[in-house]
Amino acid sequence: MKKILTLLVFVILISCGGQKQIINTPNATKLEEVKESLEYLASDELEGRSTGSKGIEKAAIYIEDFFKAHKIKPYFKTYRDSFNLKDIVGYNVVGYIEGNDPNLKKEFVILGAHYDHIGKGKSVNGDTIANGANDDASGTVAVLEWAKYFSKTKNNKRSILFTLYAAEELGLKGSGHLAERLKAQNIDLYTMINFEMIGVPGAEDEIMAYISGYEKSNIADKLNGYSGTEL
């Protein structure tokens, strides 16, 4: 858990605009706040957060309460974007902050992660709960910290959707449902960043960032610039 917390804070700090700059501002990401969110989402109480379970309902309520506490509005009528999978009801959780530029606010940036996990797994010393701290409570907490940051700074020119998906472990069903819904609304999507399993280094003594669509953005150069080395 210590490795997950350390790397997660590092990723959030460099994502928000540079490690030194963020640490020295009133809006700094605090380790204890990240720790609290991560430990709850990955706790035995949530029983592995499988879609349709009591555990994922608790996770959804936690995310909703987080959004409410930081005055982040729901994008739809409520925070929940619900869908059906045979006899299972799943729900994504979607928060929204409007951009502050009169023209650019028509464009959207989507920050996302899946908050579900597999529920139960192979028994390890009698414990069958697959807690999913890295997959993907780590990404979920990153999205929550982004939401908190922008709710305080209000410096986003474009509008932002903070999207947490269910049923990823069942075949990307939640994100697929939300994508179709947003496509039907014809939103002007500027970019989307998905945080997946960012809590554990790729190597024992080396922090690495794996980026899909490497050549489609300058995010790799930005991460390398903030870290002072090549990730």
PDB file of N, CA and C in Angstrom, residues 131-193:
ATOM      1  N   ASN A 131      -9.192  -6.739  -3.421  1.00  0.00           N
ATOM      2  CA  ASN A 131      -9.425  -5.355  -2.991  1.00  0.00           C
ATOM      3  C   ASN A 131      -9.252  -4.317  -4.093  1.00  0.00           C
ATOM      4  N   GLY A 132      -8.410  -4.598  -5.071  1.00  0.00           N
ATOM      5  CA  GLY A 132      -8.284  -3.698  -6.211  1.00  0.00           C
ATOM      6  C   GLY A 132      -7.720  -2.327  -5.885  1.00  0.00           C
ATOM      7  N   ALA A 133      -6.706  -2.274  -5.024  1.00  0.00           N
ATOM      8  CA  ALA A 133      -6.102  -0.979  -4.688  1.00  0.00           C
ATOM      9  C   ALA A 133      -5.467  -0.344  -5.919  1.00  0.00           C
ATOM     10  N   ASN A 134      -4.736  -1.142  -6.676  1.00  0.00           N
ATOM     11  CA  ASN A 134      -4.109  -0.632  -7.891  1.00  0.00           C
ATOM     12  C   ASN A 134      -5.087  -0.622  -9.061  1.00  0.00           C
ATOM     13  N   ASP A 135      -5.924  -1.639  -9.136  1.00  0.00           N
ATOM     14  CA  ASP A 135      -6.861  -1.831 -10.251  1.00  0.00           C
ATOM     15  C   ASP A 135      -8.304  -1.688  -9.765  1.00  0.00           C
ATOM     16  N   ASP A 136      -8.916  -0.530  -9.796  1.00  0.00           N
ATOM     17  CA  ASP A 136      -8.303   0.715 -10.212  1.00  0.00           C
ATOM     18  C   ASP A 136      -8.694   1.800  -9.200  1.00  0.00           C
ATOM     19  N   ALA A 137      -8.608   1.436  -7.891  1.00  0.00           N
ATOM     20  CA  ALA A 137      -8.836   2.471  -6.882  1.00  0.00           C
ATOM     21  C   ALA A 137      -7.819   3.591  -7.050  1.00  0.00           C
ATOM     22  N   SER A 138      -6.614   3.242  -7.513  1.00  0.00           N
ATOM     23  CA  SER A 138      -5.578   4.263  -7.713  1.00  0.00           C
ATOM     24  C   SER A 138      -6.014   5.290  -8.754  1.00  0.00           C
ATOM     25  N   GLY A 139      -6.533   4.825  -9.877  1.00  0.00           N
ATOM     26  CA  GLY A 139      -7.007   5.738 -10.912  1.00  0.00           C
ATOM     27  C   GLY A 139      -8.224   6.521 -10.477  1.00  0.00           C
ATOM     28  N   THR A 140      -9.109   5.870  -9.728  1.00  0.00           N
ATOM     29  CA  THR A 140     -10.304   6.539  -9.217  1.00  0.00           C
ATOM     30  C   THR A 140      -9.925   7.709  -8.319  1.00  0.00           C
ATOM     31  N   VAL A 141      -8.978   7.484  -7.413  1.00  0.00           N
ATOM     32  CA  VAL A 141      -8.541   8.548  -6.508  1.00  0.00           C
ATOM     33  C   VAL A 141      -7.870   9.674  -7.283  1.00  0.00           C
ATOM     34  N   ALA A 142      -7.137   9.342  -8.342  1.00  0.00           N
ATOM     35  CA  ALA A 142      -6.530  10.384  -9.167  1.00  0.00           C
ATOM     36  C   ALA A 142      -7.597  11.297  -9.757  1.00  0.00           C
ATOM     37  N   VAL A 143      -8.679  10.711 -10.260  1.00  0.00           N
ATOM     38  CA  VAL A 143      -9.774  11.513 -10.821  1.00  0.00           C
ATOM     39  C   VAL A 143     -10.412  12.379  -9.738  1.00  0.00           C
ATOM     40  N   LEU A 144     -10.609  11.815  -8.547  1.00  0.00           N
ATOM     41  CA  LEU A 144     -11.192  12.593  -7.453  1.00  0.00           C
ATOM     42  C   LEU A 144     -10.296  13.771  -7.065  1.00  0.00           C
ATOM     43  N   GLU A 145      -8.983  13.534  -7.048  1.00  0.00           N
ATOM     44  CA  GLU A 145      -8.063  14.619  -6.686  1.00  0.00           C
ATOM     45  C   GLU A 145      -8.023  15.699  -7.767  1.00  0.00           C
ATOM     46  N   TRP A 146      -8.121  15.308  -9.026  1.00  0.00           N
ATOM     47  CA  TRP A 146      -8.252  16.292 -10.092  1.00  0.00           C
ATOM     48  C   TRP A 146      -9.498  17.138  -9.868  1.00  0.00           C
ATOM     49  N   ALA A 147     -10.606  16.458  -9.559  1.00  0.00           N
ATOM     50  CA  ALA A 147     -11.873  17.168  -9.350  1.00  0.00           C
ATOM     51  C   ALA A 147     -11.749  18.167  -8.206  1.00  0.00           C
ATOM     52  N   LYS A 148     -11.129  17.750  -7.127  1.00  0.00           N
ATOM     53  CA  LYS A 148     -10.933  18.641  -5.978  1.00  0.00           C
ATOM     54  C   LYS A 148     -10.048  19.822  -6.356  1.00  0.00           C
ATOM     55  N   TYR A 149      -9.000  19.559  -7.101  1.00  0.00           N
ATOM     56  CA  TYR A 149      -8.077  20.624  -7.508  1.00  0.00           C
ATOM     57  C   TYR A 149      -8.797  21.696  -8.327  1.00  0.00           C
ATOM     58  N   PHE A 150      -9.528  21.276  -9.351  1.00  0.00           N
ATOM     59  CA  PHE A 150     -10.195  22.247 -10.214  1.00  0.00           C
ATOM     60  C   PHE A 150     -11.385  22.915  -9.530  1.00  0.00           C
ATOM     61  N   SER A 151     -11.981  22.241  -8.567  1.00  0.00           N
ATOM     62  CA  SER A 151     -13.078  22.881  -7.826  1.00  0.00           C
ATOM     63  C   SER A 151     -12.546  24.037  -6.979  1.00  0.00           C
ATOM     64  N   LYS A 152     -11.272  23.952  -6.580  1.00  0.00           N
ATOM     65  CA  LYS A 152     -10.658  25.012  -5.779  1.00  0.00           C
ATOM     66  C   LYS A 152     -10.061  26.121  -6.652  1.00  0.00           C
ATOM     67  N   THR A 153      -9.340  25.731  -7.685  1.00  0.00           N
ATOM     68  CA  THR A 153      -8.633  26.721  -8.494  1.00  0.00           C
ATOM     69  C   THR A 153      -9.536  27.414  -9.510  1.00  0.00           C
ATOM     70  N   LYS A 154     -10.517  26.663 -10.012  1.00  0.00           N
ATOM     71  CA  LYS A 154     -11.440  27.191 -11.032  1.00  0.00           C
ATOM     72  C   LYS A 154     -10.677  27.807 -12.205  1.00  0.00           C
ATOM     73  N   ASN A 155      -9.568  27.184 -12.581  1.00  0.00           N
ATOM     74  CA  ASN A 155      -8.734  27.733 -13.645  1.00  0.00           C
ATOM     75  C   ASN A 155      -8.834  26.959 -14.954  1.00  0.00           C
ATOM     76  N   ASN A 156      -9.854  26.129 -15.082  1.00  0.00           N
ATOM     77  CA  ASN A 156     -10.037  25.367 -16.310  1.00  0.00           C
ATOM     78  C   ASN A 156     -10.820  26.176 -17.343  1.00  0.00           C
ATOM     79  N   LYS A 157     -10.211  26.409 -18.485  1.00  0.00           N
ATOM     80  CA  LYS A 157     -10.891  27.141 -19.548  1.00  0.00           C
ATOM     81  C   LYS A 157     -11.955  26.281 -20.219  1.00  0.00           C
ATOM     82  N   ARG A 158     -11.641  25.002 -20.399  1.00  0.00           N
ATOM     83  CA  ARG A 158     -12.611  24.073 -20.977  1.00  0.00           C
ATOM     84  C   ARG A 158     -13.424  23.404 -19.877  1.00  0.00           C
ATOM     85  N   SER A 159     -14.589  22.923 -20.224  1.00  0.00           N
ATOM     86  CA  SER A 159     -15.407  22.188 -19.270  1.00  0.00           C
ATOM     87  C   SER A 159     -14.808  20.798 -19.047  1.00  0.00           C
ATOM     88  N   ILE A 160     -14.985  20.270 -17.842  1.00  0.00           N
ATOM     89  CA  ILE A 160     -14.398  18.984 -17.491  1.00  0.00           C
ATOM     90  C   ILE A 160     -15.468  18.031 -16.980  1.00  0.00           C
ATOM     91  N   LEU A 161     -15.427  16.801 -17.463  1.00  0.00           N
ATOM     92  CA  LEU A 161     -16.241  15.722 -16.915  1.00  0.00           C
ATOM     93  C   LEU A 161     -15.323  14.783 -16.136  1.00  0.00           C
ATOM     94  N   PHE A 162     -15.708  14.479 -14.908  1.00  0.00           N
ATOM     95  CA  PHE A 162     -14.977  13.525 -14.065  1.00  0.00           C
ATOM     96  C   PHE A 162     -15.801  12.239 -14.052  1.00  0.00           C
ATOM     97  N   THR A 163     -15.318  11.220 -14.733  1.00  0.00           N
ATOM     98  CA  THR A 163     -16.136  10.047 -15.020  1.00  0.00           C
ATOM     99  C   THR A 163     -15.545   8.787 -14.389  1.00  0.00           C
ATOM    100  N   LEU A 164     -16.328   8.141 -13.554  1.00  0.00           N
ATOM    101  CA  LEU A 164     -15.919   6.891 -12.917  1.00  0.00           C
ATOM    102  C   LEU A 164     -16.841   5.782 -13.411  1.00  0.00           C
ATOM    103  N   TYR A 165     -16.257   4.724 -13.960  1.00  0.00           N
ATOM    104  CA  TYR A 165     -17.026   3.704 -14.663  1.00  0.00           C
ATOM    105  C   TYR A 165     -17.207   2.427 -13.850  1.00  0.00           C
ATOM    106  N   ALA A 166     -18.375   1.835 -14.009  1.00  0.00           N
ATOM    107  CA  ALA A 166     -18.628   0.483 -13.494  1.00  0.00           C
ATOM    108  C   ALA A 166     -18.511  -0.509 -14.654  1.00  0.00           C
ATOM    109  N   ALA A 167     -18.506  -1.780 -14.319  1.00  0.00           N
ATOM    110  CA  ALA A 167     -18.532  -2.878 -15.299  1.00  0.00           C
ATOM    111  C   ALA A 167     -17.360  -2.879 -16.275  1.00  0.00           C
ATOM    112  N   GLU A 168     -16.234  -2.293 -15.893  1.00  0.00           N
ATOM    113  CA  GLU A 168     -15.035  -2.404 -16.725  1.00  0.00           C
ATOM    114  C   GLU A 168     -14.570  -3.844 -16.757  1.00  0.00           C
ATOM    115  N   GLU A 169     -14.643  -4.495 -15.602  1.00  0.00           N
ATOM    116  CA  GLU A 169     -14.191  -5.881 -15.501  1.00  0.00           C
ATOM    117  C   GLU A 169     -15.132  -6.857 -16.218  1.00  0.00           C
ATOM    118  N   LEU A 170     -16.288  -6.368 -16.657  1.00  0.00           N
ATOM    119  CA  LEU A 170     -17.245  -7.200 -17.395  1.00  0.00           C
ATOM    120  C   LEU A 170     -17.174  -6.924 -18.893  1.00  0.00           C
ATOM    121  N   GLY A 171     -16.122  -6.220 -19.298  1.00  0.00           N
ATOM    122  CA  GLY A 171     -15.945  -5.963 -20.720  1.00  0.00           C
ATOM    123  C   GLY A 171     -16.136  -4.524 -21.133  1.00  0.00           C
ATOM    124  N   LEU A 172     -15.690  -3.579 -20.309  1.00  0.00           N
ATOM    125  CA  LEU A 172     -15.764  -2.144 -20.624  1.00  0.00           C
ATOM    126  C   LEU A 172     -17.200  -1.672 -20.867  1.00  0.00           C
ATOM    127  N   LYS A 173     -18.148  -2.281 -20.186  1.00  0.00           N
ATOM    128  CA  LYS A 173     -19.562  -1.985 -20.436  1.00  0.00           C
ATOM    129  C   LYS A 173     -19.947  -0.574 -19.976  1.00  0.00           C
ATOM    130  N   GLY A 174     -19.454  -0.144 -18.821  1.00  0.00           N
ATOM    131  CA  GLY A 174     -19.823   1.164 -18.294  1.00  0.00           C
ATOM    132  C   GLY A 174     -19.302   2.304 -19.144  1.00  0.00           C
ATOM    133  N   SER A 175     -18.017   2.258 -19.465  1.00  0.00           N
ATOM    134  CA  SER A 175     -17.435   3.321 -20.288  1.00  0.00           C
ATOM    135  C   SER A 175     -18.044   3.319 -21.678  1.00  0.00           C
ATOM    136  N   GLY A 176     -18.351   2.128 -22.198  1.00  0.00           N
ATOM    137  CA  GLY A 176     -18.980   2.036 -23.507  1.00  0.00           C
ATOM    138  C   GLY A 176     -20.360   2.677 -23.523  1.00  0.00           C
ATOM    139  N   HIS A 177     -21.122   2.446 -22.453  1.00  0.00           N
ATOM    140  CA  HIS A 177     -22.456   3.042 -22.351  1.00  0.00           C
ATOM    141  C   HIS A 177     -22.369   4.555 -22.288  1.00  0.00           C
ATOM    142  N   LEU A 178     -21.455   5.079 -21.464  1.00  0.00           N
ATOM    143  CA  LEU A 178     -21.324   6.521 -21.332  1.00  0.00           C
ATOM    144  C   LEU A 178     -20.838   7.147 -22.637  1.00  0.00           C
ATOM    145  N   ALA A 179     -19.915   6.483 -23.324  1.00  0.00           N
ATOM    146  CA  ALA A 179     -19.414   7.001 -24.599  1.00  0.00           C
ATOM    147  C   ALA A 179     -20.549   7.152 -25.605  1.00  0.00           C
ATOM    148  N   GLU A 180     -21.424   6.167 -25.675  1.00  0.00           N
ATOM    149  CA  GLU A 180     -22.547   6.240 -26.601  1.00  0.00           C
ATOM    150  C   GLU A 180     -23.517   7.355 -26.215  1.00  0.00           C
ATOM    151  N   ARG A 181     -23.716   7.522 -24.931  1.00  0.00           N
ATOM    152  CA  ARG A 181     -24.632   8.576 -24.464  1.00  0.00           C
ATOM    153  C   ARG A 181     -24.084   9.959 -24.788  1.00  0.00           C
ATOM    154  N   LEU A 182     -22.792  10.171 -24.568  1.00  0.00           N
ATOM    155  CA  LEU A 182     -22.181  11.464 -24.865  1.00  0.00           C
ATOM    156  C   LEU A 182     -22.101  11.708 -26.370  1.00  0.00           C
ATOM    157  N   LYS A 183     -21.886  10.639 -27.129  1.00  0.00           N
ATOM    158  CA  LYS A 183     -21.867  10.760 -28.582  1.00  0.00           C
ATOM    159  C   LYS A 183     -23.229  11.200 -29.097  1.00  0.00           C
ATOM    160  N   ALA A 184     -24.296  10.656 -28.508  1.00  0.00           N
ATOM    161  CA  ALA A 184     -25.648  11.030 -28.906  1.00  0.00           C
ATOM    162  C   ALA A 184     -25.932  12.497 -28.611  1.00  0.00           C
ATOM    163  N   GLN A 185     -25.278  13.031 -27.577  1.00  0.00           N
ATOM    164  CA  GLN A 185     -25.432  14.449 -27.246  1.00  0.00           C
ATOM    165  C   GLN A 185     -24.552  15.341 -28.110  1.00  0.00           C
ATOM    166  N   ASN A 186     -23.660  14.699 -28.865  1.00  0.00           N
ATOM    167  CA  ASN A 186     -22.766  15.420 -29.770  1.00  0.00           C
ATOM    168  C   ASN A 186     -21.899  16.438 -29.028  1.00  0.00           C
ATOM    169  N   ILE A 187     -21.349  16.025 -27.873  1.00  0.00           N
ATOM    170  CA  ILE A 187     -20.481  16.945 -27.140  1.00  0.00           C
ATOM    171  C   ILE A 187     -19.195  17.163 -27.921  1.00  0.00           C
ATOM    172  N   ASP A 188     -18.608  18.315 -27.766  1.00  0.00           N
ATOM    173  CA  ASP A 188     -17.373  18.674 -28.446  1.00  0.00           C
ATOM    174  C   ASP A 188     -16.212  18.221 -27.569  1.00  0.00           C
ATOM    175  N   LEU A 189     -15.721  17.012 -27.817  1.00  0.00           N
ATOM    176  CA  LEU A 189     -14.672  16.421 -26.987  1.00  0.00           C
ATOM    177  C   LEU A 189     -13.299  16.891 -27.441  1.00  0.00           C
ATOM    178  N   TYR A 190     -12.581  17.555 -26.549  1.00  0.00           N
ATOM    179  CA  TYR A 190     -11.226  18.037 -26.835  1.00  0.00           C
ATOM    180  C   TYR A 190     -10.203  16.928 -26.601  1.00  0.00           C
ATOM    181  N   THR A 191     -10.281  16.290 -25.444  1.00  0.00           N
ATOM    182  CA  THR A 191      -9.396  15.166 -25.155  1.00  0.00           C
ATOM    183  C   THR A 191      -9.959  14.362 -23.992  1.00  0.00           C
ATOM    184  N   MET A 192      -9.472  13.129 -23.852  1.00  0.00           N
ATOM    185  CA  MET A 192      -9.873  12.268 -22.747  1.00  0.00           C
ATOM    186  C   MET A 192      -8.627  11.603 -22.181  1.00  0.00           C
ATOM    187  N   ILE A 193      -8.487  11.622 -20.862  1.00  0.00           N
ATOM    188  CA  ILE A 193      -7.379  10.956 -20.189  1.00  0.00           C
ATOM    189  C   ILE A 193      -7.955   9.926 -19.228  1.00  0.00           C
TER     190      ILE A 193
END
